[in-house]
Every structure is written in structure tokens, then in C-alpha cells.
mmCIF file of C-alpha atoms in Angstrom:
data_model
loop_
_atom_site.group_PDB
_atom_site.id
_atom_site.type_symbol
_atom_site.label_atom_id
_atom_site.label_comp_id
_atom_site.label_asym_id
_atom_site.label_seq_id
_atom_site.Cartn_x
_atom_site.Cartn_y
_atom_site.Cartn_z
ATOM 1 C CA MET Z 1 28.056 -16.301 30.557
ATOM 2 C CA PRO Z 2 26.788 -17.359 26.766
ATOM 3 C CA VAL Z 3 27.628 -15.433 23.918
ATOM 4 C CA ILE Z 4 24.785 -13.605 22.625
ATOM 5 C CA ASP Z 5 24.520 -13.132 18.371
ATOM 6 C CA HIS Z 6 21.474 -11.325 16.942
ATOM 7 C CA PHE Z 7 22.757 -11.700 13.658
ATOM 8 C CA THR Z 8 23.284 -15.655 13.360
ATOM 9 C CA PHE Z 9 22.334 -15.922 9.672
ATOM 10 C CA GLY Z 10 23.986 -12.784 8.982
ATOM 11 C CA ILE Z 11 22.049 -9.578 7.227
ATOM 12 C CA VAL Z 12 19.333 -11.734 6.001
ATOM 13 C CA THR Z 13 17.235 -12.087 9.203
ATOM 14 C CA PRO Z 14 17.324 -8.327 9.587
ATOM 15 C CA LEU Z 15 16.416 -7.398 6.225
ATOM 16 C CA LEU Z 16 13.753 -10.140 5.789
ATOM 17 C CA ALA Z 17 12.195 -8.727 9.096
ATOM 18 C CA TYR Z 18 12.230 -5.301 7.610
ATOM 19 C CA ALA Z 19 10.798 -6.253 4.443
ATOM 20 C CA ILE Z 20 7.908 -8.017 5.985
ATOM 21 C CA SER Z 21 7.278 -5.187 8.485
ATOM 22 C CA CYS Z 22 7.205 -2.994 5.206
ATOM 23 C CA THR Z 23 4.655 -5.386 3.476
ATOM 24 C CA GLY Z 24 2.473 -5.226 6.963
ATOM 25 C CA ALA Z 25 2.386 -1.165 7.023
ATOM 26 C CA ALA Z 26 2.069 -1.119 3.067
ATOM 27 C CA THR Z 27 -1.012 -3.352 3.369
ATOM 28 C CA GLY Z 28 -2.480 -1.612 6.527
ATOM 29 C CA LEU Z 29 -2.185 1.885 4.999
ATOM 30 C CA ALA Z 30 -3.920 0.817 1.847
ATOM 31 C CA CYS Z 31 -6.651 -0.591 4.178
ATOM 32 C CA THR Z 32 -7.143 2.549 6.181
ATOM 33 C CA SER Z 33 -7.360 4.544 3.100
ATOM 34 C CA ARG Z 34 -10.329 2.491 2.251
ATOM 35 C CA ALA Z 35 -11.629 3.247 5.569
ATOM 36 C CA ARG Z 36 -11.147 6.889 5.144
ATOM 37 C CA GLY Z 37 -13.416 6.323 2.196
ATOM 38 C CA ALA Z 38 -16.199 4.245 3.459
ATOM 39 C CA SER Z 39 -18.906 4.348 6.116
ATOM 40 C CA GLY Z 40 -20.374 2.623 9.057
ATOM 41 C CA GLY Z 41 -19.946 -1.526 8.572
ATOM 42 C CA ALA Z 42 -17.267 -1.162 6.120
ATOM 43 C CA ARG Z 43 -15.226 1.547 7.546
ATOM 44 C CA ALA Z 44 -14.997 -0.795 10.769
ATOM 45 C CA ALA Z 45 -14.318 -3.855 8.627
ATOM 46 C CA TRP Z 46 -11.330 -1.941 7.242
ATOM 47 C CA LEU Z 47 -10.121 -0.736 10.159
ATOM 48 C CA ILE Z 48 -9.794 -4.346 11.273
ATOM 49 C CA PHE Z 49 -8.272 -5.193 8.388
ATOM 50 C CA GLY Z 50 -5.785 -2.621 8.962
ATOM 51 C CA ALA Z 51 -5.113 -3.661 12.766
ATOM 52 C CA ILE Z 52 -4.280 -7.154 11.140
ATOM 53 C CA ALA Z 53 -2.033 -6.009 8.812
ATOM 54 C CA ILE Z 54 -0.106 -3.518 10.702
ATOM 55 C CA GLY Z 55 -0.301 -5.225 14.122
ATOM 56 C CA GLY Z 56 -0.013 -8.865 12.909
ATOM 57 C CA THR Z 57 2.102 -9.065 9.392
ATOM 58 C CA GLY Z 58 3.954 -5.516 10.317
ATOM 59 C CA ILE Z 59 4.870 -6.149 13.875
ATOM 60 C CA TRP Z 60 4.326 -9.373 15.042
ATOM 61 C CA VAL Z 61 5.565 -11.350 12.322
ATOM 62 C CA MET Z 62 8.294 -9.206 11.907
ATOM 63 C CA HIS Z 63 9.278 -9.851 15.593
ATOM 64 C CA PHE Z 64 9.597 -13.375 15.340
ATOM 65 C CA VAL Z 65 11.266 -13.490 11.741
ATOM 66 C CA ALA Z 66 14.223 -11.373 13.442
ATOM 67 C CA MET Z 67 14.572 -13.712 16.476
ATOM 68 C CA LEU Z 68 15.210 -16.204 14.085
ATOM 69 C CA GLY Z 69 18.796 -14.601 13.910
ATOM 70 C CA PHE Z 70 19.277 -14.719 17.623
ATOM 71 C CA SER Z 71 20.981 -17.325 19.069
ATOM 72 C CA ALA Z 72 23.248 -17.751 22.665
ATOM 73 C CA SER Z 73 26.366 -20.341 22.304
ATOM 74 C CA GLY Z 74 25.271 -23.469 24.360
ATOM 75 C CA VAL Z 75 21.380 -22.573 24.813
ATOM 76 C CA THR Z 76 18.540 -24.128 23.702
ATOM 77 C CA ILE Z 77 15.524 -22.214 22.447
ATOM 78 C CA ARG Z 78 12.158 -23.443 22.303
ATOM 79 C CA TYR Z 79 8.716 -21.707 21.546
ATOM 80 C CA ASP Z 80 5.677 -21.669 24.061
ATOM 81 C CA ILE Z 81 2.700 -21.704 21.019
ATOM 82 C CA PRO Z 82 -0.161 -20.804 23.224
ATOM 83 C CA GLN Z 83 2.135 -17.591 24.830
ATOM 84 C CA THR Z 84 3.257 -16.969 21.299
ATOM 85 C CA LEU Z 85 -0.443 -16.708 19.779
ATOM 86 C CA LEU Z 86 -1.345 -14.138 22.672
ATOM 87 C CA SER Z 87 1.627 -11.733 21.864
ATOM 88 C CA ALA Z 88 -0.090 -11.516 18.363
ATOM 89 C CA ALA Z 89 -3.517 -11.053 19.687
ATOM 90 C CA ILE Z 90 -2.431 -8.365 21.796
ATOM 91 C CA ALA Z 91 -0.639 -6.581 18.743
ATOM 92 C CA ILE Z 92 -3.630 -6.682 17.039
ATOM 93 C CA VAL Z 93 -5.810 -5.830 19.612
ATOM 94 C CA VAL Z 94 -3.732 -2.634 20.485
ATOM 95 C CA VAL Z 95 -3.096 -1.429 16.906
ATOM 96 C CA GLY Z 96 -6.703 -1.749 16.154
ATOM 97 C CA ALA Z 97 -7.768 0.108 19.581
ATOM 98 C CA GLY Z 98 -5.402 2.709 18.314
ATOM 99 C CA LEU Z 99 -6.898 2.976 14.959
ATOM 100 C CA PHE Z 100 -10.611 3.051 16.233
ATOM 101 C CA ILE Z 101 -9.788 5.727 19.026
ATOM 102 C CA THR Z 102 -8.316 7.928 16.394
ATOM 103 C CA GLU Z 103 -11.387 7.165 14.239
ATOM 104 C CA LEU Z 104 -13.684 7.981 17.040
ATOM 105 C CA GLY Z 105 -11.641 11.136 18.130
ATOM 106 C CA LYS Z 106 -12.450 12.641 14.267
ATOM 107 C CA ARG Z 107 -8.750 11.648 13.181
ATOM 108 C CA LYS Z 108 -7.678 14.757 15.444
ATOM 109 C CA LEU Z 109 -4.436 15.180 17.340
ATOM 110 C CA PRO Z 110 -5.342 14.271 20.877
ATOM 111 C CA ALA Z 111 -7.099 11.063 19.748
ATOM 112 C CA MET Z 112 -3.764 10.588 17.903
ATOM 113 C CA LEU Z 113 -1.342 11.174 20.924
ATOM 114 C CA VAL Z 114 -3.739 8.984 23.183
ATOM 115 C CA GLY Z 115 -4.258 5.855 20.419
ATOM 116 C CA GLY Z 116 -0.425 6.064 19.741
ATOM 117 C CA ALA Z 117 0.713 5.866 23.728
ATOM 118 C CA LEU Z 118 -1.796 3.102 23.953
ATOM 119 C CA ALA Z 119 -1.018 1.129 20.971
ATOM 120 C CA GLY Z 120 2.739 1.641 21.480
ATOM 121 C CA ALA Z 121 3.083 0.406 25.289
ATOM 122 C CA GLY Z 122 0.898 -2.640 23.718
ATOM 123 C CA VAL Z 123 3.589 -3.127 21.061
ATOM 124 C CA ALA Z 124 6.623 -3.504 23.769
ATOM 125 C CA ALA Z 125 4.255 -5.523 25.875
ATOM 126 C CA MET Z 126 3.925 -7.657 23.010
ATOM 127 C CA HIS Z 127 7.584 -7.633 22.092
ATOM 128 C CA TYR Z 128 8.603 -8.594 25.788
ATOM 129 C CA MET Z 129 5.780 -11.201 25.918
ATOM 130 C CA GLY Z 130 7.219 -12.756 22.754
ATOM 131 C CA MET Z 131 10.668 -12.841 24.347
ATOM 132 C CA GLU Z 132 8.836 -14.229 27.430
ATOM 133 C CA ALA Z 133 7.337 -17.185 25.072
ATOM 134 C CA MET Z 134 10.878 -18.163 24.522
ATOM 135 C CA ASN Z 135 12.118 -20.930 26.633
ATOM 136 C CA MET Z 136 15.534 -21.261 27.168
ATOM 137 C CA SER Z 137 18.063 -23.319 29.090
ATOM 138 C CA ALA Z 138 19.171 -20.479 30.706
ATOM 139 C CA GLU Z 139 17.822 -16.984 32.125
ATOM 140 C CA VAL Z 140 17.148 -13.999 30.338
ATOM 141 C CA THR Z 141 17.734 -10.416 31.931
ATOM 142 C CA TYR Z 142 17.204 -7.143 30.535
ATOM 143 C CA ASN Z 143 18.672 -3.841 30.721
ATOM 144 C CA PRO Z 144 16.034 -1.119 32.125
ATOM 145 C CA VAL Z 145 17.596 1.557 29.457
ATOM 146 C CA TYR Z 146 17.718 -0.449 26.926
ATOM 147 C CA VAL Z 147 13.886 -1.097 27.996
ATOM 148 C CA VAL Z 148 12.694 2.299 28.617
ATOM 149 C CA ALA Z 149 14.372 3.205 25.027
ATOM 150 C CA SER Z 150 12.702 0.552 23.138
ATOM 151 C CA VAL Z 151 9.071 1.782 24.912
ATOM 152 C CA VAL Z 152 9.596 5.092 23.848
ATOM 153 C CA ILE Z 153 10.070 4.196 20.428
ATOM 154 C CA ALA Z 154 7.155 1.852 20.133
ATOM 155 C CA VAL Z 155 5.016 4.884 21.155
ATOM 156 C CA VAL Z 156 6.535 7.293 18.684
ATOM 157 C CA ALA Z 157 6.283 4.747 15.884
ATOM 158 C CA ALA Z 158 2.591 3.830 16.697
ATOM 159 C CA THR Z 159 1.514 7.497 16.855
ATOM 160 C CA ALA Z 160 3.634 8.216 13.442
ATOM 161 C CA ALA Z 161 1.680 5.134 12.035
ATOM 162 C CA LEU Z 162 -1.684 6.593 13.074
ATOM 163 C CA TRP Z 163 -0.767 9.942 11.915
ATOM 164 C CA CYS Z 164 0.126 8.439 8.399
ATOM 165 C CA THR Z 165 -3.111 6.173 8.484
ATOM 166 C CA VAL Z 166 -5.025 9.488 8.763
ATOM 167 C CA HIS Z 167 -2.881 11.936 6.309
ATOM 168 C CA ILE Z 168 -0.870 10.012 3.746
ATOM 169 C CA ARG Z 169 -1.963 9.952 -0.025
ATOM 170 C CA GLY Z 170 -1.030 9.060 -3.098
ATOM 171 C CA THR Z 171 1.776 6.670 -4.101
ATOM 172 C CA LEU Z 172 5.101 8.172 -3.512
ATOM 173 C CA ALA Z 173 4.145 9.270 0.200
ATOM 174 C CA THR Z 174 2.734 5.694 0.779
ATOM 175 C CA ILE Z 175 6.000 4.229 -0.093
ATOM 176 C CA ILE Z 176 8.128 6.461 1.936
ATOM 177 C CA ALA Z 177 5.924 6.395 5.042
ATOM 178 C CA THR Z 178 6.017 2.546 4.614
ATOM 179 C CA LEU Z 179 9.532 2.649 4.385
ATOM 180 C CA VAL Z 180 10.067 5.289 7.672
ATOM 181 C CA MET Z 181 7.337 2.387 9.391
ATOM 182 C CA GLY Z 182 9.280 -0.399 8.552
ATOM 183 C CA VAL Z 183 12.435 1.374 10.336
ATOM 184 C CA ALA Z 184 10.899 2.518 13.218
ATOM 185 C CA VAL Z 185 9.347 -0.941 13.607
ATOM 186 C CA THR Z 186 12.398 -3.290 13.485
ATOM 187 C CA GLY Z 187 14.702 -0.212 15.178
ATOM 188 C CA MET Z 188 12.045 -0.778 18.200
ATOM 189 C CA HIS Z 189 12.900 -4.599 18.002
ATOM 190 C CA TYR Z 190 16.793 -4.590 17.639
ATOM 191 C CA THR Z 191 16.630 -1.681 20.487
ATOM 192 C CA GLY Z 192 14.849 -3.833 22.936
ATOM 193 C CA MET Z 193 17.078 -7.029 21.913
ATOM 194 C CA ALA Z 194 20.238 -4.965 22.640
ATOM 195 C CA GLY Z 195 19.476 -5.214 26.249
ATOM 196 C CA VAL Z 196 19.171 -8.581 26.496
ATOM 197 C CA SER Z 197 21.794 -10.799 28.361
ATOM 198 C CA VAL Z 198 21.831 -14.677 28.817
ATOM 199 C CA ILE Z 199 23.087 -16.092 32.143
ATOM 200 C CA ASN Z 200 23.058 -19.445 34.355
ATOM 201 C CA PRO Z 201 22.902 -21.798 31.179
ATOM 202 C CA VAL Z 202 22.057 -25.504 31.918
ATOM 203 C CA ASN Z 203 22.475 -28.923 30.216
ATOM 204 C CA SER Z 204 19.010 -29.093 29.503
ATOM 205 C CA VAL Z 205 16.279 -28.864 26.349
ATOM 206 C CA PRO Z 206 13.429 -26.921 27.537
ATOM 207 C CA ALA Z 207 9.613 -27.524 26.481
ATOM 208 C CA GLY Z 208 8.302 -26.114 23.229
ATOM 209 C CA ALA Z 209 8.342 -25.810 19.683
ATOM 210 C CA SER Z 210 11.468 -25.443 17.896
ATOM 211 C CA THR Z 211 12.305 -22.692 15.522
ATOM 212 C CA MET Z 212 11.229 -24.557 12.570
ATOM 213 C CA GLN Z 213 8.132 -25.885 13.759
ATOM 214 C CA LEU Z 214 7.441 -22.272 14.423
ATOM 215 C CA LEU Z 215 8.330 -20.781 11.255
ATOM 216 C CA VAL Z 216 6.898 -23.014 8.753
ATOM 217 C CA PRO Z 217 3.212 -22.765 10.067
ATOM 218 C CA LEU Z 218 3.930 -18.631 10.501
ATOM 219 C CA VAL Z 219 5.037 -18.049 6.860
ATOM 220 C CA MET Z 220 1.949 -20.244 5.644
ATOM 221 C CA ALA Z 221 -0.573 -18.341 8.069
ATOM 222 C CA VAL Z 222 1.080 -15.103 6.871
ATOM 223 C CA SER Z 223 1.175 -15.876 3.106
ATOM 224 C CA VAL Z 224 -2.481 -16.776 3.348
ATOM 225 C CA VAL Z 225 -3.985 -13.410 5.307
ATOM 226 C CA THR Z 226 -1.915 -10.974 3.173
ATOM 227 C CA PHE Z 227 -2.878 -12.276 0.011
ATOM 228 C CA LEU Z 228 -6.514 -12.406 1.220
ATOM 229 C CA LEU Z 229 -6.037 -8.770 2.108
ATOM 230 C CA ILE Z 230 -4.419 -7.802 -0.838
ATOM 231 C CA LEU Z 231 -7.177 -9.443 -2.889
ATOM 232 C CA GLY Z 232 -10.058 -7.511 -0.885
ATOM 233 C CA ILE Z 233 -7.970 -4.266 -1.404
ATOM 234 C CA GLY Z 234 -7.696 -4.753 -5.283
ATOM 235 C CA LEU Z 235 -11.147 -5.997 -5.387
ATOM 236 C CA TRP Z 236 -12.817 -2.785 -3.306
ATOM 237 C CA PRO Z 237 -12.454 0.881 -5.175
ATOM 238 C CA THR Z 238 -9.514 3.248 -3.973
ATOM 239 C CA GLU Z 239 -10.313 6.155 -1.465
ATOM 240 C CA GLU Z 240 -10.721 8.659 -4.558
ATOM 241 C CA GLU Z 241 -13.143 6.465 -6.367
ATOM 242 C CA LEU Z 242 -15.518 6.054 -3.560
ATOM 243 C CA ARG Z 243 -15.571 9.860 -2.608
ATOM 244 C CA THR Z 244 -16.114 10.680 -6.414
ATOM 245 C CA GLN Z 245 -18.900 7.900 -6.484
ATOM 246 C CA ALA Z 246 -20.210 9.701 -3.267
ATOM 247 C CA GLU Z 247 -20.271 13.051 -4.921
ATOM 248 C CA PHE Z 248 -22.070 11.766 -7.913
ATOM 249 C CA GLU Z 249 -24.797 10.024 -5.454
ATOM 250 C CA ASN Z 250 -24.977 13.709 -3.944
ATOM 251 C CA ARG Z 251 -25.587 15.515 -7.139
ATOM 252 C CA LEU Z 252 -28.106 12.711 -8.308
ATOM 253 C CA LYS Z 253 -30.003 13.269 -5.116
ATOM 254 C CA ALA Z 254 -30.295 16.747 -5.150
ATOM 255 C CA HIS Z 255 -31.415 16.703 -8.966
ATOM 256 C CA THR Z 256 -34.025 14.067 -7.943
ATOM 257 C CA GLU Z 257 -35.455 16.050 -4.830
ATOM 258 C CA GLN Z 258 -35.136 19.235 -7.234
ATOM 259 C CA GLY Z 259 -37.494 17.773 -9.902
ATOM 260 C CA ALA Z 260 -39.815 16.124 -6.995
ATOM 261 C CA ARG Z 261 -40.117 19.831 -5.656
ATOM 262 C CA TYR Z 262 -41.172 20.879 -9.219
ATOM 263 C CA GLU Z 263 -43.939 18.018 -9.114
ATOM 264 C CA THR Z 264 -45.331 19.455 -6.102
ATOM 265 C CA VAL Z 265 -46.292 22.743 -7.560
ATOM 266 C CA PRO Z 266 -50.009 23.458 -8.067
ATOM 267 C CA GLN Z 267 -50.907 23.083 -12.085
ATOM 268 C CA GLU Z 268 -52.056 26.574 -12.157
ATOM 269 C CA LEU Z 269 -48.949 27.919 -10.989
ATOM 270 C CA GLN Z 270 -46.881 25.895 -13.437
ATOM 271 C CA PRO Z 271 -46.221 27.445 -17.051
ATOM 272 C CA SER Z 272 -48.391 26.442 -19.769
ATOM 273 C CA ALA Z 273 -47.216 25.337 -23.048
ATOM 274 C CA ALA Z 274 -48.685 28.672 -24.611
ATOM 275 C CA GLN Z 275 -46.835 30.965 -22.089
ATOM 276 C CA PHE Z 276 -43.856 29.086 -23.175
ATOM 277 C CA ALA Z 277 -44.606 29.965 -26.955
ATOM 278 C CA GLN Z 278 -45.865 33.485 -26.196
ATOM 279 C CA THR Z 279 -42.416 34.140 -24.275
ATOM 280 C CA ASN Z 280 -40.300 32.485 -27.027
ATOM 281 C CA ARG Z 281 -42.087 34.897 -29.495
ATOM 282 C CA SER Z 282 -41.314 38.019 -27.689
ATOM 283 C CA VAL Z 283 -37.710 36.946 -27.228
#
């Protein structure tokens, strides 16, 4: 039976995977914080951007970067590109569904639990679909205990992520939440991988893209998307700025309405300049 190594390049791949997961989490939290202060189409757009950041960069890309360190002695690994991209779409869609369910549920705990369960199950499905996208010159089997454990971790992590998108505010809290989310996502991945076994190797090269053929466009695409998201976040007002602006506009609107009501008072009921002068003299 082939010998499996999850850390072919040492600690480099898990650290890189963790860093990428934290980057996606931080970008996603920044997007959802903008969504809290926005309304209408802008709020929906920021939730979609958050799903791309968390589901795409923080989860899906982390998975395949971590998989760079996976190898089995005497086994050739190739990737099915369409299935790999489908797993990315699943990750983004389920995280987006969780965010929108939480938003439609007025950010209450029941909505977070439902959204977290859906998103977590979807993330686990993405993980194993990503594994299925790996064509190997051998068979892959899974230990059911580790499969169940990885699904549970995925659901808990997704629910915690939704809670963070609603409640986390401030720089320090965001940094802590980002680090915790990174641990949860990478922990789910390596828990699932701990239950993987490779059996019945054959002397053949499977169809599909090599690791480098997958990695180079992946890194380029993620870099561009992440840069655009960070640029948009930097140009858009923060949640606090949006709330301050809304409060100012509400006060201005109230002042304008009060002035309009005064103008509608009949002329004979409005105090004259002589009455004002008389009042001033009596004072």
C-alpha cells in the first residue's frame, strides 16, 4: 500500500494554506461589515463579495494549496479541471446562501444556525468533491469517523463564521476572528485528510492537469480577485462612516421637514416683526 505524506514540502504548505484562509476570512469580514452599513442592491453586492472571499479564497483555494503537500509513494496525481471549478462554485454558493439566510433572518441566532448548517454541509461537500477531482493511479478510501468529524467541524466553523460576520467590529476583534476562522477551516481540511487511504496502485498516468498546471492559473486568478476586492473595500466607506452619514441625512431630512411645516402655517398665524420687537422690549 502506498505511503501517504500530507506534508511533502514540510510546514510550508500548511502555513501557506492557513495564511490564504486568513486572507479570505479577513477580506470577507471586511465585505460583510460594509453590507451591514449598506442597503438594497449595495448590501446584496457586498454579501456576494463576502461569499467570494470566504468561500472562494478562504476555503476553496486553501484546500488546493494544502493539497500541494499531499503525495503517495508511487502514485501520480492529476486534476479534473471542470470538477475542480465546480467545487469552487459550490463553496461560493453555499457560503453566499448562509450569508443571505442570516440576513433575511434579521441576523438572529436561528437564522445563523440554519445558514451555518447549510454552509457547513456545502463546504464539506466541496472538500470531498475537490478530492474526487483528483485523478490518481490508485483508489482512494475514507475512514467514516474522520469524514463525520470533518463535517461537524465544517458546520461549526461555518456557523461561527456567520456569527462573526454579524457581531465582529473593531480591528482587534477582526484580527482574532480571522485567526480563529483560519484555524477552523484548515483544521477541517486536515481532519478529513487524516482519514484518507490510498490502495491498489497501478502503473499508469491518469488524465487531467498536473499540480503546476493547476497552481499557476489558480494563484493568478486569486491574486487578481483578492486585489480587486481589497481595492473596492478601501474605496468604499466603512460601516461606521455609512452609519454617520445616514444619521446626518436623517437629521437634515427632519430639519427640512420641520421648516416645510412652518412654511405651511397660515400667514395670519405667523408672528409678525412687530410682535417680535414687542416681545424683545418686554424682555
